[in-house]
Coordinates of C-alpha atoms in Angstrom, one line a residue:
M1 CA 31.7 -18.9 20.7
F2 CA 31.9 -15.2 22.7
V3 CA 32.3 -11.8 22.1
V4 CA 33.4 -9.3 24.7
G5 CA 33.0 -5.9 24.5
T6 CA 34.9 -2.1 25.9
A7 CA 32.0 0.0 27.1
G8 CA 33.2 3.5 29.1
H9 CA 34.9 7.4 29.0
I10 CA 36.9 8.8 26.8
D11 CA 40.6 8.1 27.9
H12 CA 39.7 6.2 30.7
G13 CA 42.1 3.6 28.9
K14 CA 39.6 0.8 27.1
S15 CA 42.0 1.0 24.8
V16 CA 45.5 0.4 26.3
L17 CA 43.9 -2.2 28.5
V18 CA 43.2 -4.3 25.6
H19 CA 46.2 -4.1 23.1
A20 CA 47.5 -5.5 27.4
L21 CA 45.5 -8.1 27.9
T22 CA 45.5 -9.3 23.7
G23 CA 48.9 -7.7 22.4
I24 CA 46.8 -5.9 19.7
D25 CA 46.3 -2.4 18.8
P26 CA 42.8 -2.2 18.6
D27 CA 43.7 1.7 17.0
R28 CA 43.7 0.9 13.6
L29 CA 43.0 4.7 12.0
R30 CA 45.9 6.9 11.3
E31 CA 44.3 9.5 13.1
E32 CA 43.6 7.6 16.0
K33 CA 46.7 7.0 16.4
E34 CA 48.2 11.0 16.4
R35 CA 44.6 11.9 18.7
G36 CA 45.1 8.7 21.2
M37 CA 41.9 8.4 21.4
T38 CA 39.5 5.7 20.1
I39 CA 36.8 7.4 17.0
D40 CA 35.6 4.3 15.6
L41 CA 35.6 0.4 16.5
G42 CA 38.4 -1.7 17.6
F43 CA 39.3 -5.6 17.0
A44 CA 41.4 -8.3 18.8
W45 CA 40.7 -11.2 20.5
L46 CA 42.3 -13.4 23.4
K47 CA 42.7 -16.8 24.5
L48 CA 41.8 -17.3 28.2
P49 CA 43.2 -20.0 31.1
S50 CA 40.4 -22.5 30.0
G51 CA 41.6 -22.5 26.3
R52 CA 39.0 -20.8 24.7
E53 CA 39.2 -17.5 22.7
V54 CA 37.3 -15.1 22.3
G55 CA 37.1 -12.5 20.3
V56 CA 37.3 -8.4 22.0
V57 CA 35.2 -5.2 20.6
D58 CA 37.0 -1.9 21.5
V59 CA 34.7 1.1 21.4
P60 CA 34.7 4.8 21.8
G61 CA 34.1 6.9 24.6
H62 CA 33.4 9.7 23.0
E63 CA 30.1 11.1 22.6
R64 CA 30.3 12.6 19.4
F65 CA 31.1 8.8 18.1
I66 CA 28.7 7.1 20.2
K67 CA 27.1 5.7 17.2
N68 CA 30.0 4.2 16.8
M69 CA 29.1 2.1 20.1
L70 CA 26.3 1.4 19.8
A71 CA 27.8 -0.2 16.6
G72 CA 29.9 -2.4 17.6
V73 CA 28.0 -3.2 21.4
G74 CA 24.9 -5.1 20.5
G75 CA 26.7 -8.3 19.2
I76 CA 28.4 -8.8 22.7
D77 CA 28.2 -11.6 25.1
L78 CA 29.9 -10.3 28.2
A79 CA 31.2 -5.8 28.8
L80 CA 34.0 -4.3 30.8
L81 CA 32.9 -1.3 31.8
I82 CA 35.9 0.5 32.3
V83 CA 36.3 3.3 35.5
A84 CA 39.4 5.2 35.2
A85 CA 41.1 5.4 38.4
D86 CA 42.0 9.2 38.5
E87 CA 38.9 10.1 36.9
G88 CA 36.1 7.9 38.3
I89 CA 32.1 7.8 36.7
M90 CA 32.0 10.2 34.0
P91 CA 29.0 11.0 31.8
Q92 CA 30.0 8.6 29.3
T93 CA 30.1 5.8 31.8
R94 CA 26.7 6.5 32.9
E95 CA 25.6 6.5 29.2
H96 CA 26.7 3.6 28.3
L97 CA 26.3 1.6 31.0
A98 CA 22.1 2.9 30.0
I99 CA 23.0 1.3 26.8
L100 CA 24.2 -1.8 27.9
N101 CA 21.1 -1.9 30.3
L102 CA 19.0 -1.3 27.6
L103 CA 21.0 -3.5 25.5
G104 CA 19.7 -6.9 28.1
I105 CA 24.0 -7.9 28.1
R106 CA 23.4 -9.4 31.7
R107 CA 27.2 -10.3 32.2
G108 CA 29.5 -8.1 32.7
I109 CA 33.0 -6.9 35.1
V110 CA 33.6 -3.0 36.6
V111 CA 37.1 -2.5 35.1
I112 CA 38.5 0.1 37.9
T113 CA 42.3 1.4 35.3
K114 CA 44.9 2.8 35.9
M115 CA 45.2 1.8 39.3
D116 CA 48.7 2.6 40.1
M117 CA 47.5 6.1 39.4
V118 CA 46.0 7.0 42.6
D119 CA 46.3 5.7 46.6
E120 CA 44.6 3.0 47.9
E121 CA 41.8 5.5 48.9
L122 CA 40.8 6.8 46.5
L123 CA 40.7 3.2 44.6
G124 CA 38.5 3.0 47.8
L125 CA 36.0 5.5 47.0
V126 CA 36.0 4.8 43.4
K127 CA 34.7 1.1 44.0
L128 CA 32.8 2.5 46.6
E129 CA 31.1 5.0 43.9
A130 CA 31.2 2.0 41.3
E131 CA 29.5 -0.4 43.2
E132 CA 25.9 3.0 43.7
L133 CA 26.7 3.5 40.0
I134 CA 24.6 -0.5 38.8
K135 CA 23.3 -1.9 41.7
S136 CA 20.1 -0.8 39.9
T137 CA 20.9 -2.0 36.4
I138 CA 21.4 -5.6 34.4
L139 CA 25.2 -5.1 35.9
S140 CA 24.1 -5.7 39.5
D141 CA 25.9 -8.8 40.2
A142 CA 29.4 -7.8 38.2
P143 CA 32.2 -7.8 40.6
I144 CA 34.2 -4.8 40.4
I145 CA 38.2 -5.6 39.6
S146 CA 41.1 -2.7 39.8
V147 CA 43.7 -3.1 37.3
S148 CA 46.6 -1.2 35.8
A149 CA 47.9 -2.1 31.9
V150 CA 50.7 0.0 32.3
T151 CA 52.1 -2.4 35.3
G152 CA 50.4 -5.2 34.9
E153 CA 48.6 -5.7 37.8
G154 CA 45.4 -7.5 38.2
L155 CA 45.1 -8.0 34.3
P156 CA 45.5 -11.8 35.8
G157 CA 42.8 -12.1 37.9
L158 CA 40.3 -9.9 35.1
V159 CA 41.6 -12.7 32.8
S160 CA 40.5 -15.7 35.0
A161 CA 37.8 -13.8 35.6
I162 CA 36.6 -13.8 31.9
D163 CA 36.5 -17.3 31.8
Q164 CA 34.7 -18.1 34.7
I165 CA 31.7 -15.9 34.0
L166 CA 31.8 -17.0 30.2
M167 CA 32.0 -20.5 31.4
S168 CA 28.8 -20.5 32.9
A169 CA 27.6 -19.1 29.7
E170 CA 24.8 -20.5 27.4
P171 CA 26.5 -21.1 24.1
R172 CA 24.7 -18.8 21.3
K173 CA 21.8 -20.6 19.3
D174 CA 21.5 -21.8 16.7
I175 CA 18.4 -21.6 14.9
G176 CA 20.2 -22.1 11.1
R177 CA 19.0 -18.4 9.8
P178 CA 22.4 -16.9 10.3
R179 CA 22.9 -13.6 10.6
L180 CA 26.8 -11.2 10.0
L181 CA 25.9 -8.3 11.3
I182 CA 28.6 -6.2 9.2
D183 CA 30.5 -3.4 10.8
R184 CA 32.9 -3.4 8.9
A185 CA 33.8 -3.2 4.6
F186 CA 37.1 -2.9 3.3
T187 CA 39.6 -4.6 0.1
I188 CA 42.2 -7.1 0.4
S189 CA 44.5 -7.2 -2.7
G190 CA 44.6 -10.5 -3.5
S191 CA 41.7 -11.6 -2.3
G192 CA 39.1 -8.8 -3.2
T193 CA 36.1 -7.7 -0.9
V194 CA 35.6 -8.4 3.1
V195 CA 33.3 -8.1 5.4
T196 CA 33.3 -8.6 9.0
G197 CA 31.0 -8.5 11.8
T198 CA 29.8 -11.1 14.8
L199 CA 27.8 -14.2 13.4
L200 CA 24.6 -15.0 14.9
D201 CA 22.0 -17.6 14.4
G202 CA 23.0 -19.7 12.3
S203 CA 26.8 -20.9 10.7
L204 CA 28.5 -19.8 7.4
S205 CA 30.3 -21.8 4.9
A206 CA 33.1 -21.5 3.2
G207 CA 31.9 -21.7 -0.7
Q208 CA 28.4 -21.0 0.2
D209 CA 26.0 -18.7 -1.4
V210 CA 24.6 -15.4 0.5
E211 CA 22.6 -12.9 0.3
I212 CA 23.2 -9.4 1.9
V213 CA 20.0 -7.2 2.7
P214 CA 18.6 -5.0 3.3
P215 CA 20.3 -3.8 -0.8
G216 CA 19.4 -7.8 -1.4
L217 CA 22.9 -8.2 -3.4
K218 CA 24.1 -12.1 -4.0
A219 CA 27.9 -13.4 -3.3
R220 CA 29.4 -16.5 -2.6
L221 CA 31.9 -16.9 0.4
R222 CA 35.4 -17.5 -0.8
G223 CA 36.9 -17.9 2.8
L224 CA 36.5 -17.8 6.2
Q225 CA 38.8 -16.3 9.1
T226 CA 38.2 -15.8 13.2
H227 CA 41.1 -14.7 14.9
K228 CA 42.7 -14.6 11.9
A229 CA 42.3 -18.0 11.3
R230 CA 41.6 -19.4 8.4
I231 CA 38.5 -21.6 8.6
D232 CA 35.6 -23.7 7.0
T233 CA 32.8 -23.2 9.6
A234 CA 32.1 -20.0 11.5
S235 CA 29.9 -20.8 14.4
P236 CA 27.5 -18.1 16.6
G237 CA 28.8 -16.3 18.8
S238 CA 32.3 -15.8 17.0
R239 CA 33.8 -12.6 16.0
V240 CA 34.0 -13.7 11.8
A241 CA 35.6 -11.9 8.9
A242 CA 34.4 -12.8 5.3
N243 CA 35.6 -12.7 2.2
L244 CA 33.0 -12.1 -0.6
V245 CA 33.1 -13.3 -4.2
G246 CA 30.2 -11.3 -6.5
V247 CA 30.4 -7.7 -4.5
T248 CA 32.0 -4.8 -3.7
T249 CA 33.0 -2.8 -1.3
S250 CA 31.5 0.3 -2.5
Q251 CA 27.7 -1.5 -2.8
L252 CA 28.6 -2.7 1.0
E253 CA 27.7 -0.4 4.1
R254 CA 27.7 -0.9 8.1
G255 CA 24.1 -2.0 9.6
N256 CA 23.8 -4.7 6.3
V257 CA 23.4 -8.5 6.8
L258 CA 25.3 -10.8 5.4
T259 CA 22.8 -14.5 5.4
R260 CA 21.6 -17.6 3.5
P261 CA 19.5 -16.1 0.8
G262 CA 16.3 -15.4 0.4
W263 CA 14.8 -15.8 4.2
L264 CA 15.5 -12.4 5.8
I265 CA 13.2 -9.5 4.4
P266 CA 13.6 -5.7 5.3
T267 CA 11.4 -3.8 7.2
T268 CA 10.0 0.0 7.3
R269 CA 8.1 -0.7 9.9
I270 CA 8.5 -2.4 14.0
D271 CA 6.6 -3.4 17.4
A272 CA 8.9 -2.8 20.2
R273 CA 8.5 -2.7 23.6
L274 CA 10.0 0.6 24.5
R275 CA 11.5 1.5 27.7
M276 CA 12.8 5.2 28.6
L277 CA 15.9 6.0 30.5
V278 CA 15.3 7.4 34.0
D279 CA 17.4 10.7 33.1
V280 CA 15.8 11.8 30.2
K281 CA 15.8 15.6 29.8
H282 CA 12.1 15.7 28.2
P283 CA 9.3 13.7 27.6
L284 CA 8.8 11.6 24.1
R285 CA 6.4 12.5 22.4
H286 CA 4.0 10.7 19.9
G287 CA 5.4 11.5 16.7
T288 CA 8.7 12.5 17.6
M289 CA 11.7 11.5 14.6
V290 CA 14.8 9.8 16.0
S291 CA 17.6 8.1 15.4
F292 CA 17.3 3.7 16.0
F293 CA 19.6 1.8 16.3
V294 CA 20.3 -2.5 16.3
G295 CA 22.8 -4.8 15.4
A296 CA 25.1 -2.1 13.9
A297 CA 22.5 -0.5 11.5
E298 CA 21.5 3.6 11.8
V299 CA 17.9 4.5 11.1
M300 CA 16.0 7.5 11.5
A301 CA 12.3 6.6 12.2
K302 CA 9.1 7.8 13.8
V303 CA 7.7 6.8 17.0
H304 CA 4.1 6.4 17.2
L305 CA 3.0 5.5 20.3
L306 CA 0.3 2.8 21.4
E307 CA -0.2 3.6 24.8
K308 CA -0.3 6.8 25.5
E309 CA 0.2 10.5 24.1
E310 CA 4.4 10.4 25.3
L311 CA 6.6 9.1 27.8
N312 CA 7.9 10.8 30.4
P313 CA 11.6 9.3 31.9
G314 CA 11.3 5.7 33.1
D315 CA 8.5 4.9 31.2
I316 CA 7.8 1.6 29.5
A317 CA 5.3 1.0 26.8
W318 CA 4.4 -0.5 23.9
A319 CA 4.9 1.1 20.4
Q320 CA 5.7 0.8 16.8
F321 CA 8.4 2.7 15.0
A322 CA 8.6 3.9 11.1
L323 CA 11.8 3.6 9.9
A324 CA 12.7 5.7 7.6
G325 CA 14.3 3.6 5.3
P326 CA 14.7 -0.4 5.5
V327 CA 16.6 -2.8 8.1
A328 CA 17.3 -6.7 8.4
V329 CA 15.8 -7.7 11.7
V330 CA 14.3 -10.6 13.8
K331 CA 12.3 -10.4 16.8
G332 CA 14.0 -9.9 19.8
D333 CA 16.5 -7.6 18.8
H334 CA 17.8 -4.9 21.1
F335 CA 17.4 -1.6 19.8
I336 CA 18.1 1.8 21.1
I337 CA 17.0 5.8 19.7
R338 CA 18.5 8.5 20.4
S339 CA 18.4 12.5 20.2
P340 CA 21.0 14.2 18.3
M341 CA 23.0 14.1 21.3
D342 CA 21.4 12.4 23.7
T343 CA 20.4 8.0 24.1
L344 CA 16.8 8.2 25.2
G345 CA 15.8 4.6 25.9
G346 CA 15.5 1.2 24.0
G347 CA 13.7 -1.8 24.0
N348 CA 13.9 -5.5 22.1
I349 CA 11.7 -5.8 18.6
V350 CA 8.4 -8.1 19.2
S351 CA 7.0 -8.1 15.5
S352 CA 9.8 -7.0 12.5
R353 CA 7.3 -7.4 9.7
A354 CA 4.3 -5.4 11.4
P355 CA 1.4 -3.8 10.0
R356 CA -0.3 -0.5 10.6
H357 CA -1.8 -0.2 14.1
R358 CA -4.4 1.8 15.3
R359 CA -3.4 3.2 18.7
F360 CA -5.5 2.2 21.8
L361 CA -6.9 -1.1 21.5
P362 CA -6.7 -2.5 23.5
D363 CA -6.1 -6.2 21.5
I364 CA -3.6 -4.6 20.0
I365 CA -1.6 -4.5 23.1
Q366 CA -2.6 -7.6 24.2
G367 CA -1.2 -9.4 20.9
L368 CA 2.1 -7.8 21.4
E369 CA 2.2 -9.2 24.4
A370 CA 1.5 -12.3 23.6
Q371 CA 3.9 -11.8 20.9
G372 CA 6.4 -10.3 23.3
E373 CA 6.4 -12.4 26.5
G374 CA 3.8 -14.9 26.3
T375 CA 4.8 -18.7 25.4
V376 CA 5.4 -20.4 22.1
E377 CA 1.8 -21.2 21.8
E378 CA 0.7 -17.8 22.8
C379 CA 4.1 -15.8 20.6
I380 CA 2.3 -18.3 17.1
I381 CA -1.2 -17.5 17.9
A382 CA -0.6 -14.1 18.3
T383 CA 2.0 -13.7 14.7
L384 CA -0.7 -15.3 13.2
E385 CA -3.3 -12.7 14.1
M386 CA -1.3 -9.5 13.1
S387 CA -0.9 -11.6 10.0
Q388 CA -2.3 -14.7 8.3
P389 CA -2.1 -16.7 6.1
L390 CA 1.7 -17.8 7.5
E391 CA 3.9 -20.5 5.1
L392 CA 5.6 -22.7 8.1
E393 CA 8.5 -20.9 7.3
S394 CA 7.6 -17.6 7.5
L395 CA 5.9 -17.8 10.9
L396 CA 9.5 -19.3 12.1
V397 CA 11.1 -16.6 11.1
Q398 CA 8.7 -14.2 13.3
C399 CA 8.7 -15.6 16.0
N400 CA 12.5 -16.6 15.9
L401 CA 12.2 -19.8 16.6
S402 CA 14.1 -23.0 15.3
A403 CA 11.8 -25.7 13.4
D404 CA 12.8 -28.6 16.5
E405 CA 11.1 -25.8 19.0
T406 CA 7.8 -25.7 16.9
S407 CA 7.1 -28.5 15.8
S408 CA 5.6 -30.5 18.0
V409 CA 3.6 -27.0 19.9
L410 CA 2.0 -26.4 16.1
D411 CA 1.1 -30.2 15.9
K412 CA -1.0 -29.4 19.5
L413 CA -2.6 -26.1 17.7
I414 CA -3.1 -27.8 14.9
Q415 CA -4.9 -31.4 17.1
Q416 CA -6.6 -28.3 19.1
K417 CA -8.0 -26.6 16.1
K418 CA -6.8 -23.7 17.1
V419 CA -4.4 -23.5 14.1
M420 CA -6.1 -24.2 10.9
V421 CA -3.8 -25.7 7.8
G422 CA -4.7 -25.4 4.1
G423 CA -2.2 -26.7 1.6
Y424 CA 0.3 -29.3 1.9
G425 CA 4.5 -29.4 2.5
D426 CA 6.5 -26.6 2.5
S427 CA 3.4 -24.2 0.6
R428 CA 1.1 -24.9 3.6
L429 CA -0.6 -21.6 4.9
L430 CA -1.5 -21.4 8.7
F431 CA -4.3 -19.3 10.3
T432 CA -5.6 -18.9 13.5
S433 CA -9.8 -21.0 14.1
S434 CA -10.7 -17.9 14.4
G435 CA -8.3 -16.1 10.9
W436 CA -10.1 -19.5 9.2
G437 CA -13.6 -18.2 10.2
R438 CA -13.3 -15.0 9.3
L439 CA -11.7 -15.9 5.8
A440 CA -14.4 -18.6 5.4
E441 CA -17.3 -15.9 6.0
K442 CA -15.6 -13.3 3.7
A443 CA -15.2 -15.1 1.1
K444 CA -19.3 -16.4 1.0
A445 CA -20.1 -12.5 1.5
V446 CA -17.7 -11.9 -1.6
V447 CA -19.0 -14.9 -4.2
G448 CA -22.5 -14.0 -2.8
D449 CA -22.3 -9.9 -3.6
Y450 CA -21.0 -11.0 -6.8
H451 CA -24.0 -14.1 -7.3
R452 CA -26.8 -11.6 -6.8
R453 CA -24.8 -9.1 -9.0
F454 CA -24.6 -11.0 -11.5
P455 CA -27.2 -13.7 -11.2
I456 CA -27.3 -15.7 -14.6
R457 CA -23.7 -16.4 -14.7
S458 CA -22.3 -19.5 -13.6
G459 CA -20.1 -17.9 -11.0
M460 CA -17.3 -15.3 -10.0
P461 CA -14.0 -16.0 -11.7
K462 CA -10.6 -17.3 -9.5
G463 CA -9.0 -14.3 -10.1
E464 CA -11.0 -11.6 -9.4
L465 CA -12.2 -13.8 -5.6
S466 CA -8.3 -13.8 -5.6
S467 CA -7.7 -10.8 -5.4
R468 CA -10.8 -9.6 -3.1
L469 CA -9.3 -12.3 -0.8
R470 CA -5.9 -10.7 -1.4
L471 CA -4.6 -14.4 -1.8
A472 CA -2.4 -15.1 -4.6
P473 CA -4.5 -17.3 -8.0
H474 CA -3.1 -20.4 -6.5
S475 CA -3.3 -20.5 -3.0
A476 CA -3.6 -23.2 -0.7
A477 CA -5.7 -21.3 1.4
L478 CA -8.2 -20.6 -1.5
R479 CA -7.8 -24.8 -2.3
K480 CA -8.8 -25.6 0.9
L481 CA -12.0 -22.9 0.7
F482 CA -13.2 -25.5 -2.1
D483 CA -12.0 -28.5 -0.1
D484 CA -13.8 -27.8 2.8
G485 CA -17.4 -27.7 0.8
I486 CA -17.3 -23.3 1.6
L487 CA -16.9 -22.5 -1.9
A488 CA -17.6 -24.9 -5.5
E489 CA -14.7 -25.1 -7.8
E490 CA -16.3 -25.6 -11.5
G491 CA -13.0 -24.4 -14.7
A492 CA -12.1 -20.7 -14.3
V493 CA -15.3 -20.0 -12.4
V494 CA -16.3 -20.3 -8.6
R495 CA -20.1 -20.3 -6.7
L496 CA -21.2 -21.0 -3.4
P497 CA -22.0 -24.9 -3.7
S498 CA -26.1 -23.4 -3.3
Y499 CA -26.4 -21.6 -6.0
Q500 CA -28.2 -22.1 -8.9
I501 CA -28.5 -19.7 -12.2
R502 CA -32.7 -19.2 -11.8
L503 CA -34.0 -17.1 -15.8
T504 CA -36.6 -15.6 -15.1
K505 CA -39.4 -15.8 -17.9
D506 CA -38.7 -12.8 -20.1
Q507 CA -34.6 -14.8 -20.7
Q508 CA -35.9 -18.0 -20.7
A509 CA -37.9 -16.5 -24.0
K510 CA -35.0 -14.7 -25.5
I511 CA -32.5 -18.1 -24.7
D512 CA -35.8 -20.4 -26.9
T513 CA -35.7 -18.0 -29.8
F514 CA -31.6 -17.8 -29.9
L515 CA -31.8 -21.4 -30.2
C516 CA -34.2 -21.7 -32.7
A517 CA -33.1 -19.0 -34.6
L518 CA -29.5 -20.8 -34.6
N519 CA -31.6 -24.8 -35.8
Q520 CA -33.4 -23.1 -38.3
N521 CA -30.2 -22.7 -40.6
P522 CA -27.9 -24.6 -38.3
Y523 CA -24.1 -24.3 -40.4
S524 CA -25.5 -20.0 -41.8
P525 CA -27.3 -19.0 -38.7
S526 CA -28.9 -16.0 -38.8
D527 CA -27.1 -13.3 -36.7
E528 CA -30.7 -11.4 -36.8
V529 CA -31.0 -13.0 -33.8
M530 CA -28.5 -12.7 -30.3
L531 CA -28.2 -12.4 -26.8
E532 CA -27.2 -10.2 -25.0
P533 CA -23.5 -11.7 -23.5
D534 CA -24.4 -12.9 -19.6
L535 CA -27.3 -15.0 -21.4
L536 CA -24.4 -16.3 -24.6
N537 CA -21.8 -16.7 -21.5
L538 CA -24.1 -19.4 -20.0
L539 CA -25.1 -20.7 -23.1
I540 CA -21.7 -21.5 -23.3
G541 CA -20.6 -22.7 -20.2
Q542 CA -23.5 -25.0 -19.9
H543 CA -21.9 -26.0 -23.6
K544 CA -25.4 -26.0 -25.8
V545 CA -23.5 -23.8 -28.4
V546 CA -19.6 -23.2 -28.9
K547 CA -18.8 -19.0 -30.7
V548 CA -16.1 -20.1 -33.0
G549 CA -15.5 -16.1 -33.7
D550 CA -17.0 -12.4 -33.0
G551 CA -20.7 -12.6 -34.5
V552 CA -20.8 -16.5 -35.3
V553 CA -22.1 -18.6 -33.2
F554 CA -23.8 -22.5 -33.8
S555 CA -25.5 -24.6 -31.3
S556 CA -22.9 -27.7 -30.0
S557 CA -24.7 -30.5 -32.4
A558 CA -23.7 -28.8 -35.4
Y559 CA -20.5 -27.7 -34.6
S560 CA -20.0 -31.5 -34.0
E561 CA -21.4 -32.2 -37.0
M562 CA -19.7 -29.8 -39.4
V563 CA -15.8 -31.3 -37.5
D564 CA -16.6 -34.5 -38.4
K565 CA -16.8 -33.4 -42.2
V566 CA -13.5 -31.2 -41.9
V567 CA -12.0 -33.7 -40.7
A568 CA -13.3 -37.2 -42.4
C569 CA -12.6 -34.8 -45.7
A570 CA -9.2 -34.0 -44.5
R571 CA -8.3 -37.5 -43.7
A572 CA -9.5 -38.5 -47.0
Q573 CA -7.4 -36.1 -49.1
G574 CA -4.6 -35.3 -47.0
S575 CA -5.6 -31.1 -46.7
V576 CA -9.0 -29.0 -46.9
T577 CA -9.0 -25.9 -48.3
L578 CA -11.3 -22.8 -47.1
A579 CA -13.5 -23.6 -50.5
Q580 CA -13.9 -26.6 -50.0
V581 CA -15.2 -26.9 -47.1
R582 CA -17.4 -24.2 -47.7
D583 CA -18.9 -26.1 -50.4
M584 CA -18.6 -29.4 -48.5
L585 CA -21.5 -27.7 -45.8
G586 CA -23.3 -25.1 -47.8
T587 CA -22.6 -22.4 -46.5
S588 CA -21.1 -19.0 -46.7
R589 CA -17.1 -18.2 -46.5
K590 CA -18.1 -15.9 -43.5
Y591 CA -19.2 -19.1 -41.2
A592 CA -16.5 -21.3 -42.9
K593 CA -13.4 -19.2 -42.3
A594 CA -14.6 -18.8 -38.6
L595 CA -15.0 -22.6 -38.7
L596 CA -11.8 -23.6 -39.8
E597 CA -9.5 -20.3 -37.5
Y598 CA -11.2 -21.9 -34.6
M599 CA -10.4 -25.3 -35.3
D600 CA -6.8 -23.6 -36.4
E601 CA -7.1 -22.1 -32.4
K602 CA -8.3 -25.7 -30.9
K603 CA -5.8 -27.7 -33.0
L604 CA -7.5 -30.1 -34.3
T605 CA -6.2 -28.8 -37.4
R606 CA -3.4 -26.1 -39.1
R607 CA -2.7 -24.3 -41.7
V608 CA -0.2 -24.5 -44.6
G609 CA -0.2 -21.7 -47.4
D610 CA -4.7 -21.1 -48.4
K611 CA -4.6 -25.2 -47.0
R612 CA -5.6 -27.1 -43.4
V613 CA -4.2 -30.1 -42.6
L614 CA -4.6 -32.6 -40.0
R615 CA -2.4 -31.8 -36.4

């Protein structure tokens, strides 16, 4: 399905034309009817001669309501640029056309309205003026059609032209990630919360669970309508009304996006290709605050120019926008920036989850060019270089690609070892070969430094390594470091494969003295000879000693003998007491108590009153 939208100056007959074409008055607000001007978005639909139905979005033309215009024009497939025959080209005609140009809306018709109010000579002059206006814009090939909404003259030809243009239009893509750009939220008695918007990138079905982003609200689709007809499934490109369960209108606002849960992450920093209008009054300087419009959302943003200190009229450059609040966008979305009174420029988003960039770096610019203008292969590589590792789903989202169009390209990159894979299935992580090499080198450096700082420890704790590498503790990337032999895993610690503990003569002498002291009285070892923590942990890791409590350490052989005796006694008697263990081992209460509590901890025994029983 497709959506047609109006554009043009105030009082040039946009709403009257929509009413004449569809039979539906798009001015729904009392204030609009009282003042005779469109203030907010209006909606209708039209059945074309081919039998297809299209949605119609009517936008306000007054300069004070330009942000309402921007909320509706972004999702349209064909623009009707309205010019009144009795007034000709006016300021908002030019501004609306500039916005259509920035938003990349390539299909359009220039409609000269109110032809019944002028003679043929003036009508011809207005047509020439319109031809001159559009010749250097995206609508340069648009037909120019004169109509009268009052007499009906020209309307059949306009409807036929709309039909013909849309016949050759590619259907909206379906990549399985639906986004309903919410432009209205209201309550219907007996039904509850209803939102409307244009559906992009995927389908929605009645009954499915959904999420509203950025607020992160969960809801369920009670029902769907298109053009006031109930439907089970809504397709990309259609105007949709969605009846929601689980949220109220007070929780929603224009600019929110309704989608399937879990994939669309709000952002406050985006990379973009920015084009300045040729007639802006002043240069745009680095660090300027602007109003940022994308989809149906509006937010303040600071402009970070990555190549220049300022942009002059007509300039095109790479920029990063730091947004004052979160928005839900994807790569490829078009945006507009404005000062309080003027449209400044716009362009398309290249990265919706951008890291902060340093300015004037050729590598950054090259990466953005590959992401924004390169092949699928180049986009994948550049996206991974900007933020790796990525899971496959995150990569698809950041490149705004479907799994089908990515699968064969990604397989080829993996075979060529341009992309490296860690893990398996949906949780596998993807790196560029250079990115993986950098991670591996950093991992070796981090663990090597740990060995130098703590030469008698068996290795670095996994959690500490994960934190240093900014990986999840059970990350597939960490597993790949082990599988590839870059690091060796020993229980809860990690070491370099070639690493061996080398004790000094003094350290070895301390260990020998300690072990000798333990063996002199194995069940009641002296606590006068103790080791520093690292040496003691080394012996524990080598299974030469067992620490059963604070200050209580047994040799491994003594510990095994004591456990065997306690277990045998408890099995024979059904239970054993602390006093019995003390007497049986010929030790003190301190050691017997520490031993039994350790056996409880290891689930060899269980305390019941003053006795221990076997588990």
